[in-house]
mmCIF file of C-alpha atoms in Angstrom:
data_model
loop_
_atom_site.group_PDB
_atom_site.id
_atom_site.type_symbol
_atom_site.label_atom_id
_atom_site.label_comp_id
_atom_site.label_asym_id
_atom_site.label_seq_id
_atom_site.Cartn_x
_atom_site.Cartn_y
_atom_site.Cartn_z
ATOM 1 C CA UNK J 1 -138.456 2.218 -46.981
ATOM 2 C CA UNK J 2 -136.625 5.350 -47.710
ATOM 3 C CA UNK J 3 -137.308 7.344 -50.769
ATOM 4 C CA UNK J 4 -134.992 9.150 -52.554
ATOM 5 C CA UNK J 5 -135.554 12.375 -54.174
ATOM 6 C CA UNK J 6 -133.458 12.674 -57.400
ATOM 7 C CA UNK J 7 -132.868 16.439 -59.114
ATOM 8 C CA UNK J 8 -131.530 15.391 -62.573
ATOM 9 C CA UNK J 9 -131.603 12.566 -64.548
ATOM 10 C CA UNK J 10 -129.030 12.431 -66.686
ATOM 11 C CA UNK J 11 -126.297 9.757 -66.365
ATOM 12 C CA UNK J 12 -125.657 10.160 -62.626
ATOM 13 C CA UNK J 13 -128.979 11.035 -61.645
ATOM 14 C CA UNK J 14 -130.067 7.880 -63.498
ATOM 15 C CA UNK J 15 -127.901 5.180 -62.219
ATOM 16 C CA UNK J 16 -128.181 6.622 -59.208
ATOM 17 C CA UNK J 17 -131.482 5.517 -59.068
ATOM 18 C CA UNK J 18 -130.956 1.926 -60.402
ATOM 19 C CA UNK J 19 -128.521 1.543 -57.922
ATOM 20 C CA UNK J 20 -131.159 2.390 -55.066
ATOM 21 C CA UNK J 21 -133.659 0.941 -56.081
ATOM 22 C CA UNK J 22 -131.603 -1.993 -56.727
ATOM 23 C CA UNK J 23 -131.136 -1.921 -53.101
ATOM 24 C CA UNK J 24 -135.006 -1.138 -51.721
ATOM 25 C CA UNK J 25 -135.470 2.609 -52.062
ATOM 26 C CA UNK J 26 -138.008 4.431 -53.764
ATOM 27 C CA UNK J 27 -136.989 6.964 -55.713
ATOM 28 C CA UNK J 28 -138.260 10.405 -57.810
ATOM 29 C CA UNK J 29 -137.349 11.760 -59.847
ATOM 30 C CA UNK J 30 -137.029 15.144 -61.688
ATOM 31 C CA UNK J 31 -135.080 16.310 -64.903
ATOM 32 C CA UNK J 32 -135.333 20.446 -66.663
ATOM 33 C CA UNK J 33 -138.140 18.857 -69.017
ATOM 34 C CA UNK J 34 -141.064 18.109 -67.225
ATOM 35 C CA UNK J 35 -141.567 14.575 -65.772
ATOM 36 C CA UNK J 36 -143.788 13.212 -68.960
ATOM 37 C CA UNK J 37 -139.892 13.534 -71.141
ATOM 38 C CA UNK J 38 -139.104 10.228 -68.401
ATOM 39 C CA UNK J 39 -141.649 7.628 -69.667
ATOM 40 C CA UNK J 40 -139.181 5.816 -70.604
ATOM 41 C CA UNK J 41 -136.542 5.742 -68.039
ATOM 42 C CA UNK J 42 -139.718 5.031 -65.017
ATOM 43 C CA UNK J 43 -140.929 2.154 -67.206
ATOM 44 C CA UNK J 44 -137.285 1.329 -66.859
ATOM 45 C CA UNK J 45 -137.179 1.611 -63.218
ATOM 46 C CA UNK J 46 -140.219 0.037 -62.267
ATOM 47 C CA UNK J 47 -143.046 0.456 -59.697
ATOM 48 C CA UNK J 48 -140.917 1.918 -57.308
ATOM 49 C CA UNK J 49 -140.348 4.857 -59.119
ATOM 50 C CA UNK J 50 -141.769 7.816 -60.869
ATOM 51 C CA UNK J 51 -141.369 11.142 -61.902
ATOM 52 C CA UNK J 52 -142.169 14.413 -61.541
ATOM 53 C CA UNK J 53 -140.982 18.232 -60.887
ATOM 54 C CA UNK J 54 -137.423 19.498 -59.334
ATOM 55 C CA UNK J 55 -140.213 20.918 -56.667
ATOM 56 C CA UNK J 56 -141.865 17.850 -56.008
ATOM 57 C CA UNK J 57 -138.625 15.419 -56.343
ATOM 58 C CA UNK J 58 -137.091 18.016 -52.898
ATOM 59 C CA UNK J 59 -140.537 17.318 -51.483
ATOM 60 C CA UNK J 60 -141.043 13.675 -51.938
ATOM 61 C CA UNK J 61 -137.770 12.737 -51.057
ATOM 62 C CA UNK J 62 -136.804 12.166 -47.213
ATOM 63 C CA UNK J 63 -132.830 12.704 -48.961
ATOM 64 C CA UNK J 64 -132.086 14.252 -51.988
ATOM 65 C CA UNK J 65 -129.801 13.603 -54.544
ATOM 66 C CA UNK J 66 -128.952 17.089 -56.456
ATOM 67 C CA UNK J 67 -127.533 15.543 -59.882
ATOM 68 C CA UNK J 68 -127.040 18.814 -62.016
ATOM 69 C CA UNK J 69 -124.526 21.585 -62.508
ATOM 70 C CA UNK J 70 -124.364 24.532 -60.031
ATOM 71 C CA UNK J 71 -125.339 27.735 -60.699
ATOM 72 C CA UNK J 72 -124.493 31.321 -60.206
ATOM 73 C CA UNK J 73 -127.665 32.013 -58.949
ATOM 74 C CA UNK J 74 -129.577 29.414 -56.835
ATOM 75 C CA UNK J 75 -132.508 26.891 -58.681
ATOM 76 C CA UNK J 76 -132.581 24.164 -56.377
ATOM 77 C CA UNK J 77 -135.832 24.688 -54.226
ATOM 78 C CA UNK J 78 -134.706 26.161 -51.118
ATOM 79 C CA UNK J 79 -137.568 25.545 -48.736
ATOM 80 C CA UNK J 80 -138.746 21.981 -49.870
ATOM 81 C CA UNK J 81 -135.076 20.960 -49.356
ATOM 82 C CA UNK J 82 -134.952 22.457 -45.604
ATOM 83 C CA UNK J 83 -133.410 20.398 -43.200
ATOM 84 C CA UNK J 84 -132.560 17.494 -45.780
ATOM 85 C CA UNK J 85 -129.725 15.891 -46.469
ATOM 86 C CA UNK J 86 -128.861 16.520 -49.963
ATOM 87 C CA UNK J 87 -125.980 14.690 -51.867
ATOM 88 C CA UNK J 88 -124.513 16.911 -54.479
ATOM 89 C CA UNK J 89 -122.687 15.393 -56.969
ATOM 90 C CA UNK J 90 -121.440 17.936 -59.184
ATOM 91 C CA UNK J 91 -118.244 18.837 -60.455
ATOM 92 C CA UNK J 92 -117.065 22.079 -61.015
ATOM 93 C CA UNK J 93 -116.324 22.499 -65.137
ATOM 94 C CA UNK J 94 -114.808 25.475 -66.069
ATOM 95 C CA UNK J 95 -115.912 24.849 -70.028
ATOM 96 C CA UNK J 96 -119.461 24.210 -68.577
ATOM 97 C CA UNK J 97 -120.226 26.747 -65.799
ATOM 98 C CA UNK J 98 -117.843 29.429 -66.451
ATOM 99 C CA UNK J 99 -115.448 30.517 -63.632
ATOM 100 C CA UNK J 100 -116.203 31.057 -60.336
ATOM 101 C CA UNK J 101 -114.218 33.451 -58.769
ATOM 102 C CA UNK J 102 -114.078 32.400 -55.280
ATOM 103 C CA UNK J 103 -113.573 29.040 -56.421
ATOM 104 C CA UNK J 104 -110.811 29.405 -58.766
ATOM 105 C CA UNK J 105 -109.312 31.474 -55.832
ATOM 106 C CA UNK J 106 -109.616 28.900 -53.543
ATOM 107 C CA UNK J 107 -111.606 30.970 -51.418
ATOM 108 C CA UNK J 108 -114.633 28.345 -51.464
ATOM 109 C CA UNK J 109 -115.295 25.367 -52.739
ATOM 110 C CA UNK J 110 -117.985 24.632 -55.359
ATOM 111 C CA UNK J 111 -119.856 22.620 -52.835
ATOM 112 C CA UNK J 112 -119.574 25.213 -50.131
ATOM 113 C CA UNK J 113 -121.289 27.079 -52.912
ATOM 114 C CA UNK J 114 -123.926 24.894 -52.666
ATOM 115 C CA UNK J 115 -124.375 24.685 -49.187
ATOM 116 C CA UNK J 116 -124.457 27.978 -49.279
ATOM 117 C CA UNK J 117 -127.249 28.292 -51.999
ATOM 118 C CA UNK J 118 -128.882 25.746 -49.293
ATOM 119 C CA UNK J 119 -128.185 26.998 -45.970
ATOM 120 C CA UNK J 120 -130.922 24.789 -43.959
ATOM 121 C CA UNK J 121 -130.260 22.010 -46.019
ATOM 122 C CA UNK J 122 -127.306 19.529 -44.651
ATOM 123 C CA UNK J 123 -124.775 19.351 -48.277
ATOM 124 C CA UNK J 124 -122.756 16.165 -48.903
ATOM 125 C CA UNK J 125 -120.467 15.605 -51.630
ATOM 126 C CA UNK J 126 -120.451 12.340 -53.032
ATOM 127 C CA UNK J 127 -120.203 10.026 -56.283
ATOM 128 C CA UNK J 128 -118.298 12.941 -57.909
ATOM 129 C CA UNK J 129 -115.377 10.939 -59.080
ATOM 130 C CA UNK J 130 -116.731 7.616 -60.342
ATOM 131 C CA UNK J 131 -118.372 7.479 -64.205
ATOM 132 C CA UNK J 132 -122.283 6.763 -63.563
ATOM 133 C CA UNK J 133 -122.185 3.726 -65.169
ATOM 134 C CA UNK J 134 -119.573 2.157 -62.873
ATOM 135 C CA UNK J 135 -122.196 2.900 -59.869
ATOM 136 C CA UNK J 136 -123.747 -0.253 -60.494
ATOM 137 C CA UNK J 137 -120.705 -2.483 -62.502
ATOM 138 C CA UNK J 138 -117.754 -2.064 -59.980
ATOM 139 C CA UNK J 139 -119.439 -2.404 -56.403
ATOM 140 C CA UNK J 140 -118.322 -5.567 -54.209
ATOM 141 C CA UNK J 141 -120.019 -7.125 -51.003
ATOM 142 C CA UNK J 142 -118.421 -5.961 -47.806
ATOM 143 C CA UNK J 143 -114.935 -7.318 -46.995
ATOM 144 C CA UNK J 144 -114.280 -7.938 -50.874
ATOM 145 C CA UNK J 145 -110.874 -8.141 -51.480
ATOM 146 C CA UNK J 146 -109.818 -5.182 -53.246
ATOM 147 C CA UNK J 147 -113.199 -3.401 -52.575
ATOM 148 C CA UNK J 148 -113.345 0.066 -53.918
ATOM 149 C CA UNK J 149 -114.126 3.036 -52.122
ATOM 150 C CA UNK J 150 -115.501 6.639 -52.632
ATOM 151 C CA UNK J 151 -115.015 9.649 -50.662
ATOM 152 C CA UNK J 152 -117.508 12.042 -49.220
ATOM 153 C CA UNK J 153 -117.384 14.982 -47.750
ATOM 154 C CA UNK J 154 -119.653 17.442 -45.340
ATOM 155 C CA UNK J 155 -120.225 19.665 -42.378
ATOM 156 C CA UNK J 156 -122.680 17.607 -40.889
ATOM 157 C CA UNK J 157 -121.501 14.015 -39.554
ATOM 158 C CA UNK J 158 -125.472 12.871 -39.679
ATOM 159 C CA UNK J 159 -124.947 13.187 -43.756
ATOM 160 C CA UNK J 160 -121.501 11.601 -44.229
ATOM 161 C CA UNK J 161 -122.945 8.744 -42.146
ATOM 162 C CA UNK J 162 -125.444 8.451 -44.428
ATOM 163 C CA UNK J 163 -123.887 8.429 -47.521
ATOM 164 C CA UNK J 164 -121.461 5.873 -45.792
ATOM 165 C CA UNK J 165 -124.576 3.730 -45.494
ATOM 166 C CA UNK J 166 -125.362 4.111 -49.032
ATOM 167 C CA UNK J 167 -122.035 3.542 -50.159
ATOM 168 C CA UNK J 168 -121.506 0.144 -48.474
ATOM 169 C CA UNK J 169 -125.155 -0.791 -49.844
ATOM 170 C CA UNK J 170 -124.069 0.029 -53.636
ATOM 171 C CA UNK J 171 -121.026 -1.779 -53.345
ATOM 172 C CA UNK J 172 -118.464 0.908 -51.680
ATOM 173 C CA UNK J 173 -116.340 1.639 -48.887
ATOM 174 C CA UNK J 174 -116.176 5.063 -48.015
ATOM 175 C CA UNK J 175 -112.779 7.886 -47.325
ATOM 176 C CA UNK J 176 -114.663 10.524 -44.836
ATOM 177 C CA UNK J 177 -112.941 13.917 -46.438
ATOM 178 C CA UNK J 178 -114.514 16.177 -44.615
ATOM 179 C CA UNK J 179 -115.678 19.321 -44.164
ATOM 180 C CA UNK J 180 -116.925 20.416 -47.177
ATOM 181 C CA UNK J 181 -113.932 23.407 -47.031
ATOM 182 C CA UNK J 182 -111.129 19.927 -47.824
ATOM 183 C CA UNK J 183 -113.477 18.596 -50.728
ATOM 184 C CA UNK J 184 -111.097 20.588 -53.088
ATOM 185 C CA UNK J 185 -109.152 17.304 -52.774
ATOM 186 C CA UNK J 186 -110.977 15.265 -54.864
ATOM 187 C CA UNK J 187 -111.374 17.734 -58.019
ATOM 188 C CA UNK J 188 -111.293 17.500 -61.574
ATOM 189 C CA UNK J 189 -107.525 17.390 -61.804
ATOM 190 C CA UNK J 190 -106.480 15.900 -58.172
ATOM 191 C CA UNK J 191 -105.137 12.101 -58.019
ATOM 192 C CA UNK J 192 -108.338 10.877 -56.044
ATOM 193 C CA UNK J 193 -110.522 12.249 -58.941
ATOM 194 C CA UNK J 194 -108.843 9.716 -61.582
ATOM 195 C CA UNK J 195 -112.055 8.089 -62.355
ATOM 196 C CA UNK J 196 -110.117 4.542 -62.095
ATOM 197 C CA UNK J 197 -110.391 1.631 -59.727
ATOM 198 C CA UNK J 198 -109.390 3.313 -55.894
ATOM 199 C CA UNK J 199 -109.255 0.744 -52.885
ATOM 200 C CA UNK J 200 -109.760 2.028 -49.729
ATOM 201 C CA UNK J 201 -105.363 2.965 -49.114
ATOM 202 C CA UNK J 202 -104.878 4.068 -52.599
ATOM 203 C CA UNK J 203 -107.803 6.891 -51.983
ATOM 204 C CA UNK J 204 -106.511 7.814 -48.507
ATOM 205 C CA UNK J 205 -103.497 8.055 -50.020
ATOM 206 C CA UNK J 206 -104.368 10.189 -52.922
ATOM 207 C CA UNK J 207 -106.674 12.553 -51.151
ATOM 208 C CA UNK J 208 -103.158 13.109 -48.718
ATOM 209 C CA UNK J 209 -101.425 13.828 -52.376
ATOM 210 C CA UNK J 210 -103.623 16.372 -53.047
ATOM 211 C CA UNK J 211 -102.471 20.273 -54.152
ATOM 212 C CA UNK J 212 -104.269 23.468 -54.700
ATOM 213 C CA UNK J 213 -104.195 24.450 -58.287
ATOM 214 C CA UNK J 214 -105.471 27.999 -58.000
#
């Protein structure tokens, strides 16, 4: 049974982990706080949760689910995160994080940023346009007419296929957008980042629609 490390536990980090365990996983789970502010939320979960530190979440957790902001300078655990798979799921918000340069430019994306803040860690975008709470209302078994579908996007094929797995588990089919340098595409303010109902063609098709706004 895989367990899931979650950093942040907010409203993605959350439902993230009612979605996995809804499916088998274990999962902990970390928020800024300390893990004795998530009494609540683990009595939520259940016995196949619990909580703890950011530290011990990257530790515990044979993939890792990064659920909070990026930042300028690097707090995600660097060495307990080594050679993990770890799905970021941030987006970047200029009224939030202040600018970026190289990402406003264009010159990077905000999750090359984080791969680069990681460098022996294998970075995956994913469930960045989707509202939490939809994580575990809008998914459909396999071959669902009109199933939905996420992207994802990475340098390393070993994480996309993952998050592929995970996808079709919650409910999902998945758009491969790939490398991490194209996951511009599905921004705040591109058609694939709509946060409405996408099928499979009408993501394809608005990932293609795509334009740099820098």
């Amino acid at each position: 049974m895989t367990t899931l490390g979650i950093i942040g536990a907010g409203e993605v980090g959350s439902h993230i982990a009612r979605a996995a365990i809804a499916n088998g996983y274990n999962v902990v789970i970390a928020n800024s706080r300390g893990p004795e502010t998530l009494a609540a939320l683990i009595e939520e979960l259940g016995p196949s949760a619990r909580a703890t530190t950011a530290a011990g979440a990257a530790e515990a957790g044979e993939v890792v689910i990064v659920a909070v902001p990026l930042k300028r300078i690097n707090d995600m655990p660097v060495e307990a995160l080594a050679g993990k798979i770890v799905l970021d799921t941030n987006n970047y918000m200029i009224w939030r994080d202040g600018h970026f340069p190289v990402v406003d430019s264009g010159e990077k994306t905000v999750h090359e940023m984080r791969q680069m803040h990681l460098p022996t860690s294998k970075v995956v975008k994913a469930f960045t346009h989707i509202q939490a709470p939809r994580i575990i209302r809008w998914g459909q078994p396999a071959g669902s007419s009109g199933r939905l579908a996420l992207s994802v996007s990475s340098d390393f094929p070993e994480a996309v296929a993952f998050v592929r797995h995970l996808y079709d588990q919650f409910g999902f089919d998945a758009v491969d957008n790939s490398p991490l340098s194209e996951s511009w595409r599905t921004a705040p303010g591109q058609p694939a980042w709509r946060q409405e109902r996408q099928t499979l063609a009408e993501l394809r098709a608005n990932i293609e629609r795509a334009q740099r706004i820098a």
